[in-house]
Amino acid sequence: MFNVLSVDDLSQDFLISLWDEAYDRKGKRNKKLNGKILTNLFYEPSTRTSSSFYSAMKLSGGDVIPINNVTFSSVSKGESLEDTVKTISQMCDLIVLRHNIAGSAKIASQVSGVPIINAGDGNSEHPTQTILDGYTIYHYFNKKIDNLNITLVGDLKNGRTVKSLVKLLTRFKNNKFNFVSPENLRFDGQLPPNSSEVSDINKVIEETDILYVTRVQKERGSKYNYELSIDQLDKIPKNSIVMHPFPRVTEIPSSFDKDPRAKYFDQIKFGVWCRQILLERILL
Ligand code: CP
């Protein structure tokens, strides 16, 4: 069974062919998944991931069971994750699971009768966010993900999108990483060989190709507020890009959104294109 629990489940060849197909198809409607059913099973709030999977499934002619808030399900009566997943897997062809506890997607995959896609498990991973983040980089850097200077900012301890993205980008050649965060929110994954940890973004911003900004995860106990100024953001080179998995709180002022380097709304559109191809590859 093809589960997507971690970026480790996605080979470089698989990703590149998925990105190329997503670029060619751009979310065009078809009927390939007619008769297939996806369940969105979300134990944490979501705007983008749940609606992106919904949209992607519908674009290919499939159907969706939307359990977007488990407090309105029998989870609120005390039903376990295992029983919930075993139950749901009797009714559909694939489960997209978001959960607050790291490792939940793996547990779900051990009891499920259908494939599991990890839509974010605690502070661990968010592999389909990385599919669309990787696509965004592939798209804007002429299909090359090598020799890039990547600056990751914010809550690097609890940001699961950062952990998955670093895993992906370390597979490519000569990428350099700057991890920018306060001491208590330092990246706690495996640091890549060519990386530095800094507390002042101004030391690295002028050499940055990709500025990847993240929200402080207050729901995981992180305490920190920051806001990049327009003056700071304007220091990134003209051909560089600014990414953010969203939701954003205060990190990037909305007045930067019209800057051509701001690619965070494109990421969201690309997410639908990429997830459509992923669903077809798992379900067909
Ligand atoms: N990027 C992301 O996972 O957003 P949501 O929490 O809105 O799904």
PDB file of C-alpha atoms and ligand atoms in Angstrom:
ATOM      1  CA  MET A   1       0.000   0.000   0.000  1.00  0.00           C
ATOM      2  CA  PHE A   2       1.351   3.452  -0.955  1.00  0.00           C
ATOM      3  CA  ASN A   3       1.248   5.515   2.251  1.00  0.00           C
ATOM      4  CA  VAL A   4       2.700   9.030   2.392  1.00  0.00           C
ATOM      5  CA  LEU A   5       3.776   9.346   6.029  1.00  0.00           C
ATOM      6  CA  SER A   6       7.043  11.215   5.524  1.00  0.00           C
ATOM      7  CA  VAL A   7       9.107  12.848   2.808  1.00  0.00           C
ATOM      8  CA  ASP A   8      11.189   9.648   3.089  1.00  0.00           C
ATOM      9  CA  ASP A   9       8.329   7.860   1.282  1.00  0.00           C
ATOM     10  CA  LEU A  10       8.784  10.058  -1.811  1.00  0.00           C
ATOM     11  CA  SER A  11      11.776   9.396  -4.038  1.00  0.00           C
ATOM     12  CA  GLN A  12      13.465  12.174  -5.981  1.00  0.00           C
ATOM     13  CA  ASP A  13      12.448  10.579  -9.326  1.00  0.00           C
ATOM     14  CA  PHE A  14       8.842  10.271  -8.165  1.00  0.00           C
ATOM     15  CA  LEU A  15       8.724  13.921  -7.100  1.00  0.00           C
ATOM     16  CA  ILE A  16      10.285  15.268 -10.260  1.00  0.00           C
ATOM     17  CA  SER A  17       7.882  13.347 -12.477  1.00  0.00           C
ATOM     18  CA  LEU A  18       4.949  14.479 -10.264  1.00  0.00           C
ATOM     19  CA  TRP A  19       6.078  18.131 -10.529  1.00  0.00           C
ATOM     20  CA  ASP A  20       6.475  17.866 -14.309  1.00  0.00           C
ATOM     21  CA  GLU A  21       3.001  16.374 -14.655  1.00  0.00           C
ATOM     22  CA  ALA A  22       1.511  19.009 -12.315  1.00  0.00           C
ATOM     23  CA  TYR A  23       3.127  21.734 -14.447  1.00  0.00           C
ATOM     24  CA  ASP A  24       1.678  20.248 -17.657  1.00  0.00           C
ATOM     25  CA  ARG A  25      -1.842  19.665 -16.280  1.00  0.00           C
ATOM     26  CA  LYS A  26      -2.241  22.709 -13.996  1.00  0.00           C
ATOM     27  CA  GLY A  27      -5.256  21.232 -12.204  1.00  0.00           C
ATOM     28  CA  LYS A  28      -7.312  20.563 -15.355  1.00  0.00           C
ATOM     29  CA  ARG A  29     -10.515  18.619 -14.657  1.00  0.00           C
ATOM     30  CA  ASN A  30     -10.892  14.955 -15.570  1.00  0.00           C
ATOM     31  CA  LYS A  31     -12.886  11.895 -14.508  1.00  0.00           C
ATOM     32  CA  LYS A  32      -9.989   9.573 -13.605  1.00  0.00           C
ATOM     33  CA  LEU A  33     -11.057   9.194  -9.956  1.00  0.00           C
ATOM     34  CA  ASN A  34     -14.766   8.775 -10.687  1.00  0.00           C
ATOM     35  CA  GLY A  35     -16.122   6.306  -8.100  1.00  0.00           C
ATOM     36  CA  LYS A  36     -13.206   6.808  -5.664  1.00  0.00           C
ATOM     37  CA  ILE A  37     -13.746   8.298  -2.203  1.00  0.00           C
ATOM     38  CA  LEU A  38     -11.268  10.200  -0.024  1.00  0.00           C
ATOM     39  CA  THR A  39     -11.839  10.946   3.662  1.00  0.00           C
ATOM     40  CA  ASN A  40     -10.404  14.103   5.194  1.00  0.00           C
ATOM     41  CA  LEU A  41      -9.907  13.121   8.862  1.00  0.00           C
ATOM     42  CA  PHE A  42      -8.677  16.225  10.685  1.00  0.00           C
ATOM     43  CA  TYR A  43      -7.955  16.313  14.434  1.00  0.00           C
ATOM     44  CA  GLU A  44      -6.487  19.834  14.092  1.00  0.00           C
ATOM     45  CA  PRO A  45      -7.794  22.912  12.268  1.00  0.00           C
ATOM     46  CA  SER A  46      -6.918  23.435   8.619  1.00  0.00           C
ATOM     47  CA  THR A  47      -7.880  25.801   5.842  1.00  0.00           C
ATOM     48  CA  ARG A  48      -5.428  24.995   3.038  1.00  0.00           C
ATOM     49  CA  THR A  49      -4.653  21.301   3.381  1.00  0.00           C
ATOM     50  CA  SER A  50      -8.221  20.067   3.868  1.00  0.00           C
ATOM     51  CA  SER A  51      -9.689  22.258   1.120  1.00  0.00           C
ATOM     52  CA  SER A  52      -6.764  21.584  -1.211  1.00  0.00           C
ATOM     53  CA  PHE A  53      -7.302  17.810  -0.967  1.00  0.00           C
ATOM     54  CA  TYR A  54     -11.046  18.366  -1.404  1.00  0.00           C
ATOM     55  CA  SER A  55     -10.461  20.445  -4.510  1.00  0.00           C
ATOM     56  CA  ALA A  56      -7.835  18.060  -5.920  1.00  0.00           C
ATOM     57  CA  MET A  57     -10.123  15.022  -5.489  1.00  0.00           C
ATOM     58  CA  LYS A  58     -13.078  16.825  -7.078  1.00  0.00           C
ATOM     59  CA  LEU A  59     -10.948  18.018 -10.014  1.00  0.00           C
ATOM     60  CA  SER A  60     -10.312  14.356 -10.869  1.00  0.00           C
ATOM     61  CA  GLY A  61     -13.990  13.394 -10.491  1.00  0.00           C
ATOM     62  CA  GLY A  62     -13.769  11.757  -7.037  1.00  0.00           C
ATOM     63  CA  ASP A  63     -15.795  12.247  -3.864  1.00  0.00           C
ATOM     64  CA  VAL A  64     -14.833  13.370  -0.354  1.00  0.00           C
ATOM     65  CA  ILE A  65     -16.075  12.537   3.157  1.00  0.00           C
ATOM     66  CA  PRO A  66     -15.228  15.760   5.006  1.00  0.00           C
ATOM     67  CA  ILE A  67     -14.493  15.094   8.700  1.00  0.00           C
ATOM     68  CA  ASN A  68     -12.831  18.463   9.085  1.00  0.00           C
ATOM     69  CA  ASN A  69     -13.445  18.735  12.810  1.00  0.00           C
ATOM     70  CA  VAL A  70     -13.404  15.499  14.793  1.00  0.00           C
ATOM     71  CA  THR A  71     -15.165  17.134  17.732  1.00  0.00           C
ATOM     72  CA  PHE A  72     -18.377  16.553  15.719  1.00  0.00           C
ATOM     73  CA  SER A  73     -17.526  12.857  15.296  1.00  0.00           C
ATOM     74  CA  SER A  74     -17.481   9.926  17.727  1.00  0.00           C
ATOM     75  CA  VAL A  75     -13.921  10.917  18.664  1.00  0.00           C
ATOM     76  CA  SER A  76     -15.638  13.279  21.120  1.00  0.00           C
ATOM     77  CA  LYS A  77     -17.233  10.171  22.747  1.00  0.00           C
ATOM     78  CA  GLY A  78     -13.788   8.706  23.352  1.00  0.00           C
ATOM     79  CA  GLU A  79     -13.285   6.602  20.214  1.00  0.00           C
ATOM     80  CA  SER A  80      -9.604   5.796  19.666  1.00  0.00           C
ATOM     81  CA  LEU A  81      -7.587   6.812  16.618  1.00  0.00           C
ATOM     82  CA  GLU A  82      -7.204   3.127  15.727  1.00  0.00           C
ATOM     83  CA  ASP A  83     -10.950   2.392  15.833  1.00  0.00           C
ATOM     84  CA  THR A  84     -11.732   5.601  13.962  1.00  0.00           C
ATOM     85  CA  VAL A  85      -9.270   4.769  11.178  1.00  0.00           C
ATOM     86  CA  LYS A  86     -10.394   1.113  10.969  1.00  0.00           C
ATOM     87  CA  THR A  87     -14.013   2.314  10.710  1.00  0.00           C
ATOM     88  CA  ILE A  88     -13.399   5.021   8.116  1.00  0.00           C
ATOM     89  CA  SER A  89     -11.259   2.715   5.997  1.00  0.00           C
ATOM     90  CA  GLN A  90     -14.342   0.481   5.431  1.00  0.00           C
ATOM     91  CA  MET A  91     -16.008   3.377   3.582  1.00  0.00           C
ATOM     92  CA  CYS A  92     -13.384   4.981   1.388  1.00  0.00           C
ATOM     93  CA  ASP A  93     -10.295   4.439  -0.742  1.00  0.00           C
ATOM     94  CA  LEU A  94      -7.847   6.756   1.026  1.00  0.00           C
ATOM     95  CA  ILE A  95      -7.572   8.715   4.297  1.00  0.00           C
ATOM     96  CA  VAL A  96      -5.927  12.131   4.618  1.00  0.00           C
ATOM     97  CA  LEU A  97      -5.101  12.426   8.316  1.00  0.00           C
ATOM     98  CA  ARG A  98      -4.050  15.457  10.347  1.00  0.00           C
ATOM     99  CA  HIS A  99      -3.326  14.854  14.014  1.00  0.00           C
ATOM    100  CA  ASN A 100      -1.779  16.775  16.899  1.00  0.00           C
ATOM    101  CA  ILE A 101       0.488  13.894  17.984  1.00  0.00           C
ATOM    102  CA  ALA A 102       3.735  13.065  16.147  1.00  0.00           C
ATOM    103  CA  GLY A 103       3.683   9.488  14.855  1.00  0.00           C
ATOM    104  CA  SER A 104      -0.123   9.299  14.527  1.00  0.00           C
ATOM    105  CA  ALA A 105      -0.024   8.827  10.758  1.00  0.00           C
ATOM    106  CA  LYS A 106       2.249   5.814  11.193  1.00  0.00           C
ATOM    107  CA  ILE A 107      -0.075   4.311  13.813  1.00  0.00           C
ATOM    108  CA  ALA A 108      -3.026   4.909  11.464  1.00  0.00           C
ATOM    109  CA  SER A 109      -1.205   3.188   8.598  1.00  0.00           C
ATOM    110  CA  GLN A 110      -0.688   0.078  10.748  1.00  0.00           C
ATOM    111  CA  VAL A 111      -4.435  -0.444  11.219  1.00  0.00           C
ATOM    112  CA  SER A 112      -5.890   1.072   8.044  1.00  0.00           C
ATOM    113  CA  GLY A 113      -7.233  -0.966   5.147  1.00  0.00           C
ATOM    114  CA  VAL A 114      -6.596   1.960   2.767  1.00  0.00           C
ATOM    115  CA  PRO A 115      -3.602   4.264   2.145  1.00  0.00           C
ATOM    116  CA  ILE A 116      -2.881   7.068   4.623  1.00  0.00           C
ATOM    117  CA  ILE A 117      -1.588  10.496   3.634  1.00  0.00           C
ATOM    118  CA  ASN A 118      -0.048  12.396   6.529  1.00  0.00           C
ATOM    119  CA  ALA A 119      -1.495  15.920   6.421  1.00  0.00           C
ATOM    120  CA  GLY A 120       0.621  16.973   9.422  1.00  0.00           C
ATOM    121  CA  ASP A 121       1.347  14.999  12.605  1.00  0.00           C
ATOM    122  CA  GLY A 122       2.238  17.129  15.613  1.00  0.00           C
ATOM    123  CA  ASN A 123       5.639  18.755  15.221  1.00  0.00           C
ATOM    124  CA  SER A 124       6.933  15.917  13.077  1.00  0.00           C
ATOM    125  CA  GLU A 125       6.207  16.139   9.331  1.00  0.00           C
ATOM    126  CA  HIS A 126       3.896  17.531   6.668  1.00  0.00           C
ATOM    127  CA  PRO A 127       5.045  15.748   3.504  1.00  0.00           C
ATOM    128  CA  THR A 128       2.426  17.034   1.062  1.00  0.00           C
ATOM    129  CA  GLN A 129       3.269  20.621   2.060  1.00  0.00           C
ATOM    130  CA  THR A 130       6.798  19.724   1.016  1.00  0.00           C
ATOM    131  CA  ILE A 131       5.542  18.401  -2.327  1.00  0.00           C
ATOM    132  CA  LEU A 132       4.060  21.832  -3.068  1.00  0.00           C
ATOM    133  CA  ASP A 133       6.978  23.742  -1.532  1.00  0.00           C
ATOM    134  CA  GLY A 134       9.377  21.694  -3.657  1.00  0.00           C
ATOM    135  CA  TYR A 135       7.227  22.333  -6.722  1.00  0.00           C
ATOM    136  CA  THR A 136       7.324  26.087  -6.042  1.00  0.00           C
ATOM    137  CA  ILE A 137      11.118  26.030  -5.911  1.00  0.00           C
ATOM    138  CA  TYR A 138      11.363  23.767  -8.979  1.00  0.00           C
ATOM    139  CA  HIS A 139       8.987  26.116 -10.826  1.00  0.00           C
ATOM    140  CA  TYR A 140      10.750  29.385  -9.987  1.00  0.00           C
ATOM    141  CA  PHE A 141      14.353  28.160 -10.247  1.00  0.00           C
ATOM    142  CA  ASN A 142      14.083  26.661 -13.750  1.00  0.00           C
ATOM    143  CA  LYS A 143      13.742  23.054 -12.579  1.00  0.00           C
ATOM    144  CA  LYS A 144      16.937  23.236 -10.543  1.00  0.00           C
ATOM    145  CA  ILE A 145      16.965  22.686  -6.776  1.00  0.00           C
ATOM    146  CA  ASP A 146      20.765  22.803  -6.421  1.00  0.00           C
ATOM    147  CA  ASN A 147      23.207  25.505  -5.248  1.00  0.00           C
ATOM    148  CA  LEU A 148      20.543  27.461  -3.386  1.00  0.00           C
ATOM    149  CA  ASN A 149      20.935  29.550  -0.266  1.00  0.00           C
ATOM    150  CA  ILE A 150      17.844  28.842   1.858  1.00  0.00           C
ATOM    151  CA  THR A 151      16.964  30.915   4.922  1.00  0.00           C
ATOM    152  CA  LEU A 152      14.367  29.378   7.243  1.00  0.00           C
ATOM    153  CA  VAL A 153      12.867  31.724   9.821  1.00  0.00           C
ATOM    154  CA  GLY A 154      10.591  31.414  12.839  1.00  0.00           C
ATOM    155  CA  ASP A 155       9.510  28.480  14.989  1.00  0.00           C
ATOM    156  CA  LEU A 156      11.967  25.906  13.664  1.00  0.00           C
ATOM    157  CA  LYS A 157      11.462  23.627  16.652  1.00  0.00           C
ATOM    158  CA  ASN A 158       7.766  22.993  16.081  1.00  0.00           C
ATOM    159  CA  GLY A 159       7.338  23.852  12.414  1.00  0.00           C
ATOM    160  CA  ARG A 160       6.670  20.501  10.742  1.00  0.00           C
ATOM    161  CA  THR A 161       6.787  22.028   7.264  1.00  0.00           C
ATOM    162  CA  VAL A 162      10.398  23.061   7.895  1.00  0.00           C
ATOM    163  CA  LYS A 163      11.395  19.567   9.020  1.00  0.00           C
ATOM    164  CA  SER A 164       9.943  17.968   5.903  1.00  0.00           C
ATOM    165  CA  LEU A 165      11.352  20.645   3.581  1.00  0.00           C
ATOM    166  CA  VAL A 166      14.893  20.363   4.961  1.00  0.00           C
ATOM    167  CA  LYS A 167      14.762  16.596   4.402  1.00  0.00           C
ATOM    168  CA  LEU A 168      13.873  17.203   0.773  1.00  0.00           C
ATOM    169  CA  LEU A 169      16.367  19.990   0.043  1.00  0.00           C
ATOM    170  CA  THR A 170      19.320  18.115   1.555  1.00  0.00           C
ATOM    171  CA  ARG A 171      18.857  15.459  -1.150  1.00  0.00           C
ATOM    172  CA  PHE A 172      19.896  17.958  -3.823  1.00  0.00           C
ATOM    173  CA  LYS A 173      23.457  19.257  -4.353  1.00  0.00           C
ATOM    174  CA  ASN A 174      25.243  22.151  -2.650  1.00  0.00           C
ATOM    175  CA  ASN A 175      22.264  23.727  -0.927  1.00  0.00           C
ATOM    176  CA  LYS A 176      23.200  25.973   1.990  1.00  0.00           C
ATOM    177  CA  PHE A 177      20.860  26.511   4.952  1.00  0.00           C
ATOM    178  CA  ASN A 178      20.534  29.410   7.402  1.00  0.00           C
ATOM    179  CA  PHE A 179      18.342  28.581  10.399  1.00  0.00           C
ATOM    180  CA  VAL A 180      17.077  31.820  11.964  1.00  0.00           C
ATOM    181  CA  SER A 181      15.222  31.575  15.269  1.00  0.00           C
ATOM    182  CA  PRO A 182      15.483  32.465  18.924  1.00  0.00           C
ATOM    183  CA  GLU A 183      17.464  30.003  21.086  1.00  0.00           C
ATOM    184  CA  ASN A 184      14.350  28.251  22.477  1.00  0.00           C
ATOM    185  CA  LEU A 185      12.872  27.575  19.014  1.00  0.00           C
ATOM    186  CA  ARG A 186      15.985  26.158  17.322  1.00  0.00           C
ATOM    187  CA  PHE A 187      15.600  23.497  14.638  1.00  0.00           C
ATOM    188  CA  ASP A 188      15.652  20.117  16.406  1.00  0.00           C
ATOM    189  CA  GLY A 189      15.816  17.877  13.330  1.00  0.00           C
ATOM    190  CA  GLN A 190      19.005  16.612  11.688  1.00  0.00           C
ATOM    191  CA  LEU A 191      21.038  19.713  10.729  1.00  0.00           C
ATOM    192  CA  PRO A 192      22.294  19.446   7.130  1.00  0.00           C
ATOM    193  CA  PRO A 193      26.092  19.552   6.626  1.00  0.00           C
ATOM    194  CA  ASN A 194      26.148  22.992   5.011  1.00  0.00           C
ATOM    195  CA  SER A 195      24.140  24.940   7.567  1.00  0.00           C
ATOM    196  CA  SER A 196      24.424  27.702  10.139  1.00  0.00           C
ATOM    197  CA  GLU A 197      22.199  28.745  13.033  1.00  0.00           C
ATOM    198  CA  VAL A 198      21.838  32.508  13.426  1.00  0.00           C
ATOM    199  CA  SER A 199      19.662  34.742  15.534  1.00  0.00           C
ATOM    200  CA  ASP A 200      19.874  37.873  13.351  1.00  0.00           C
ATOM    201  CA  ILE A 201      18.272  37.548   9.916  1.00  0.00           C
ATOM    202  CA  ASN A 202      20.029  40.708   8.711  1.00  0.00           C
ATOM    203  CA  LYS A 203      23.296  38.723   8.611  1.00  0.00           C
ATOM    204  CA  VAL A 204      22.025  36.395   5.880  1.00  0.00           C
ATOM    205  CA  ILE A 205      19.106  38.025   4.088  1.00  0.00           C
ATOM    206  CA  GLU A 206      21.130  39.673   1.338  1.00  0.00           C
ATOM    207  CA  GLU A 207      22.541  36.313   0.185  1.00  0.00           C
ATOM    208  CA  THR A 208      19.227  34.462   0.356  1.00  0.00           C
ATOM    209  CA  ASP A 209      17.650  32.761  -2.674  1.00  0.00           C
ATOM    210  CA  ILE A 210      14.651  31.368  -0.763  1.00  0.00           C
ATOM    211  CA  LEU A 211      13.293  33.012   2.367  1.00  0.00           C
ATOM    212  CA  TYR A 212      10.996  30.454   4.036  1.00  0.00           C
ATOM    213  CA  VAL A 213       9.016  32.168   6.792  1.00  0.00           C
ATOM    214  CA  THR A 214       7.018  30.276   9.411  1.00  0.00           C
ATOM    215  CA  ARG A 215       4.430  31.028  12.066  1.00  0.00           C
ATOM    216  CA  VAL A 216       5.095  30.588  15.769  1.00  0.00           C
ATOM    217  CA  GLN A 217       3.185  27.448  16.842  1.00  0.00           C
ATOM    218  CA  LYS A 218       1.414  28.752  19.940  1.00  0.00           C
ATOM    219  CA  GLU A 219      -0.743  25.599  20.018  1.00  0.00           C
ATOM    220  CA  ARG A 220       2.466  23.629  20.759  1.00  0.00           C
ATOM    221  CA  GLY A 221       3.540  25.973  23.559  1.00  0.00           C
ATOM    222  CA  SER A 222       5.936  28.185  21.564  1.00  0.00           C
ATOM    223  CA  LYS A 223       6.230  31.754  22.809  1.00  0.00           C
ATOM    224  CA  TYR A 224       7.694  34.383  20.468  1.00  0.00           C
ATOM    225  CA  ASN A 225       6.377  37.185  18.281  1.00  0.00           C
ATOM    226  CA  TYR A 226       8.109  38.570  15.270  1.00  0.00           C
ATOM    227  CA  GLU A 227       7.336  40.651  12.228  1.00  0.00           C
ATOM    228  CA  LEU A 228       9.670  41.105   9.297  1.00  0.00           C
ATOM    229  CA  SER A 229       9.601  44.693   8.087  1.00  0.00           C
ATOM    230  CA  ILE A 230       9.199  45.739   4.463  1.00  0.00           C
ATOM    231  CA  ASP A 231      12.734  47.193   4.667  1.00  0.00           C
ATOM    232  CA  GLN A 232      14.125  43.816   5.752  1.00  0.00           C
ATOM    233  CA  LEU A 233      12.165  41.865   3.138  1.00  0.00           C
ATOM    234  CA  ASP A 234      13.271  44.279   0.456  1.00  0.00           C
ATOM    235  CA  LYS A 235      16.891  43.275   1.099  1.00  0.00           C
ATOM    236  CA  ILE A 236      16.478  39.853  -0.465  1.00  0.00           C
ATOM    237  CA  PRO A 237      17.873  39.836  -4.026  1.00  0.00           C
ATOM    238  CA  LYS A 238      15.545  40.631  -6.915  1.00  0.00           C
ATOM    239  CA  ASN A 239      15.449  37.061  -8.288  1.00  0.00           C
ATOM    240  CA  SER A 240      14.853  35.493  -4.877  1.00  0.00           C
ATOM    241  CA  ILE A 241      11.511  34.270  -3.578  1.00  0.00           C
ATOM    242  CA  VAL A 242       9.646  34.542  -0.270  1.00  0.00           C
ATOM    243  CA  MET A 243       7.647  31.478   0.791  1.00  0.00           C
ATOM    244  CA  HIS A 244       5.368  30.758   3.761  1.00  0.00           C
ATOM    245  CA  PRO A 245       3.262  27.619   4.310  1.00  0.00           C
ATOM    246  CA  PHE A 246       0.539  29.797   5.901  1.00  0.00           C
ATOM    247  CA  PRO A 247      -1.470  30.579   7.957  1.00  0.00           C
ATOM    248  CA  ARG A 248       0.430  33.787   8.577  1.00  0.00           C
ATOM    249  CA  VAL A 249      -0.087  35.837  11.711  1.00  0.00           C
ATOM    250  CA  THR A 250       2.322  38.785  11.997  1.00  0.00           C
ATOM    251  CA  GLU A 251       5.435  37.443  10.229  1.00  0.00           C
ATOM    252  CA  ILE A 252       5.013  39.108   6.819  1.00  0.00           C
ATOM    253  CA  PRO A 253       3.104  42.381   6.408  1.00  0.00           C
ATOM    254  CA  SER A 254       0.288  42.065   3.844  1.00  0.00           C
ATOM    255  CA  SER A 255       1.704  45.115   2.059  1.00  0.00           C
ATOM    256  CA  PHE A 256       4.494  42.789   0.812  1.00  0.00           C
ATOM    257  CA  ASP A 257       1.957  40.528  -0.966  1.00  0.00           C
ATOM    258  CA  LYS A 258       2.096  42.509  -4.219  1.00  0.00           C
ATOM    259  CA  ASP A 259       5.894  42.223  -4.408  1.00  0.00           C
ATOM    260  CA  PRO A 260       6.805  39.815  -7.264  1.00  0.00           C
ATOM    261  CA  ARG A 261       9.057  37.900  -4.882  1.00  0.00           C
ATOM    262  CA  ALA A 262       6.088  36.959  -2.649  1.00  0.00           C
ATOM    263  CA  LYS A 263       5.098  33.448  -3.764  1.00  0.00           C
ATOM    264  CA  TYR A 264       2.975  32.237  -0.850  1.00  0.00           C
ATOM    265  CA  PHE A 265      -0.369  32.420  -2.665  1.00  0.00           C
ATOM    266  CA  ASP A 266       1.154  30.627  -5.640  1.00  0.00           C
ATOM    267  CA  GLN A 267       2.209  27.849  -3.230  1.00  0.00           C
ATOM    268  CA  ILE A 268      -1.459  27.317  -2.366  1.00  0.00           C
ATOM    269  CA  LYS A 269      -2.505  27.042  -6.033  1.00  0.00           C
ATOM    270  CA  PHE A 270       0.404  24.697  -6.773  1.00  0.00           C
ATOM    271  CA  GLY A 271      -0.705  22.559  -3.813  1.00  0.00           C
ATOM    272  CA  VAL A 272      -3.961  21.683  -5.574  1.00  0.00           C
ATOM    273  CA  TRP A 273      -2.142  20.819  -8.814  1.00  0.00           C
ATOM    274  CA  CYS A 274       0.368  18.581  -7.027  1.00  0.00           C
ATOM    275  CA  ARG A 275      -2.152  16.870  -4.744  1.00  0.00           C
ATOM    276  CA  GLN A 276      -4.344  16.021  -7.731  1.00  0.00           C
ATOM    277  CA  ILE A 277      -1.458  14.125  -9.337  1.00  0.00           C
ATOM    278  CA  LEU A 278      -0.521  12.482  -6.025  1.00  0.00           C
ATOM    279  CA  LEU A 279      -4.083  11.213  -5.499  1.00  0.00           C
ATOM    280  CA  GLU A 280      -4.226   9.798  -9.003  1.00  0.00           C
ATOM    281  CA  ARG A 281      -0.907   8.032  -8.541  1.00  0.00           C
ATOM    282  CA  ILE A 282      -2.014   6.470  -5.260  1.00  0.00           C
ATOM    283  CA  LEU A 283      -5.529   5.533  -6.341  1.00  0.00           C
ATOM    284  CA  LEU A 284      -5.086   4.351  -9.943  1.00  0.00           C
TER     285      LEU A 284
HETATM  286  N1   CP B   1      -0.088  24.974   5.245  1.00  0.00           N
HETATM  287  C1   CP B   1      -1.059  24.361   5.974  1.00  0.00           C
HETATM  288  O1   CP B   1      -0.906  23.199   6.402  1.00  0.00           O
HETATM  289  O2   CP B   1      -2.156  25.121   6.181  1.00  0.00           O
HETATM  290  P1   CP B   1      -3.471  24.638   6.967  1.00  0.00           P
HETATM  291  O3   CP B   1      -3.069  24.445   8.408  1.00  0.00           O
HETATM  292  O4   CP B   1      -4.471  25.727   6.764  1.00  0.00           O
HETATM  293  O5   CP B   1      -3.893  23.334   6.360  1.00  0.00           O
END
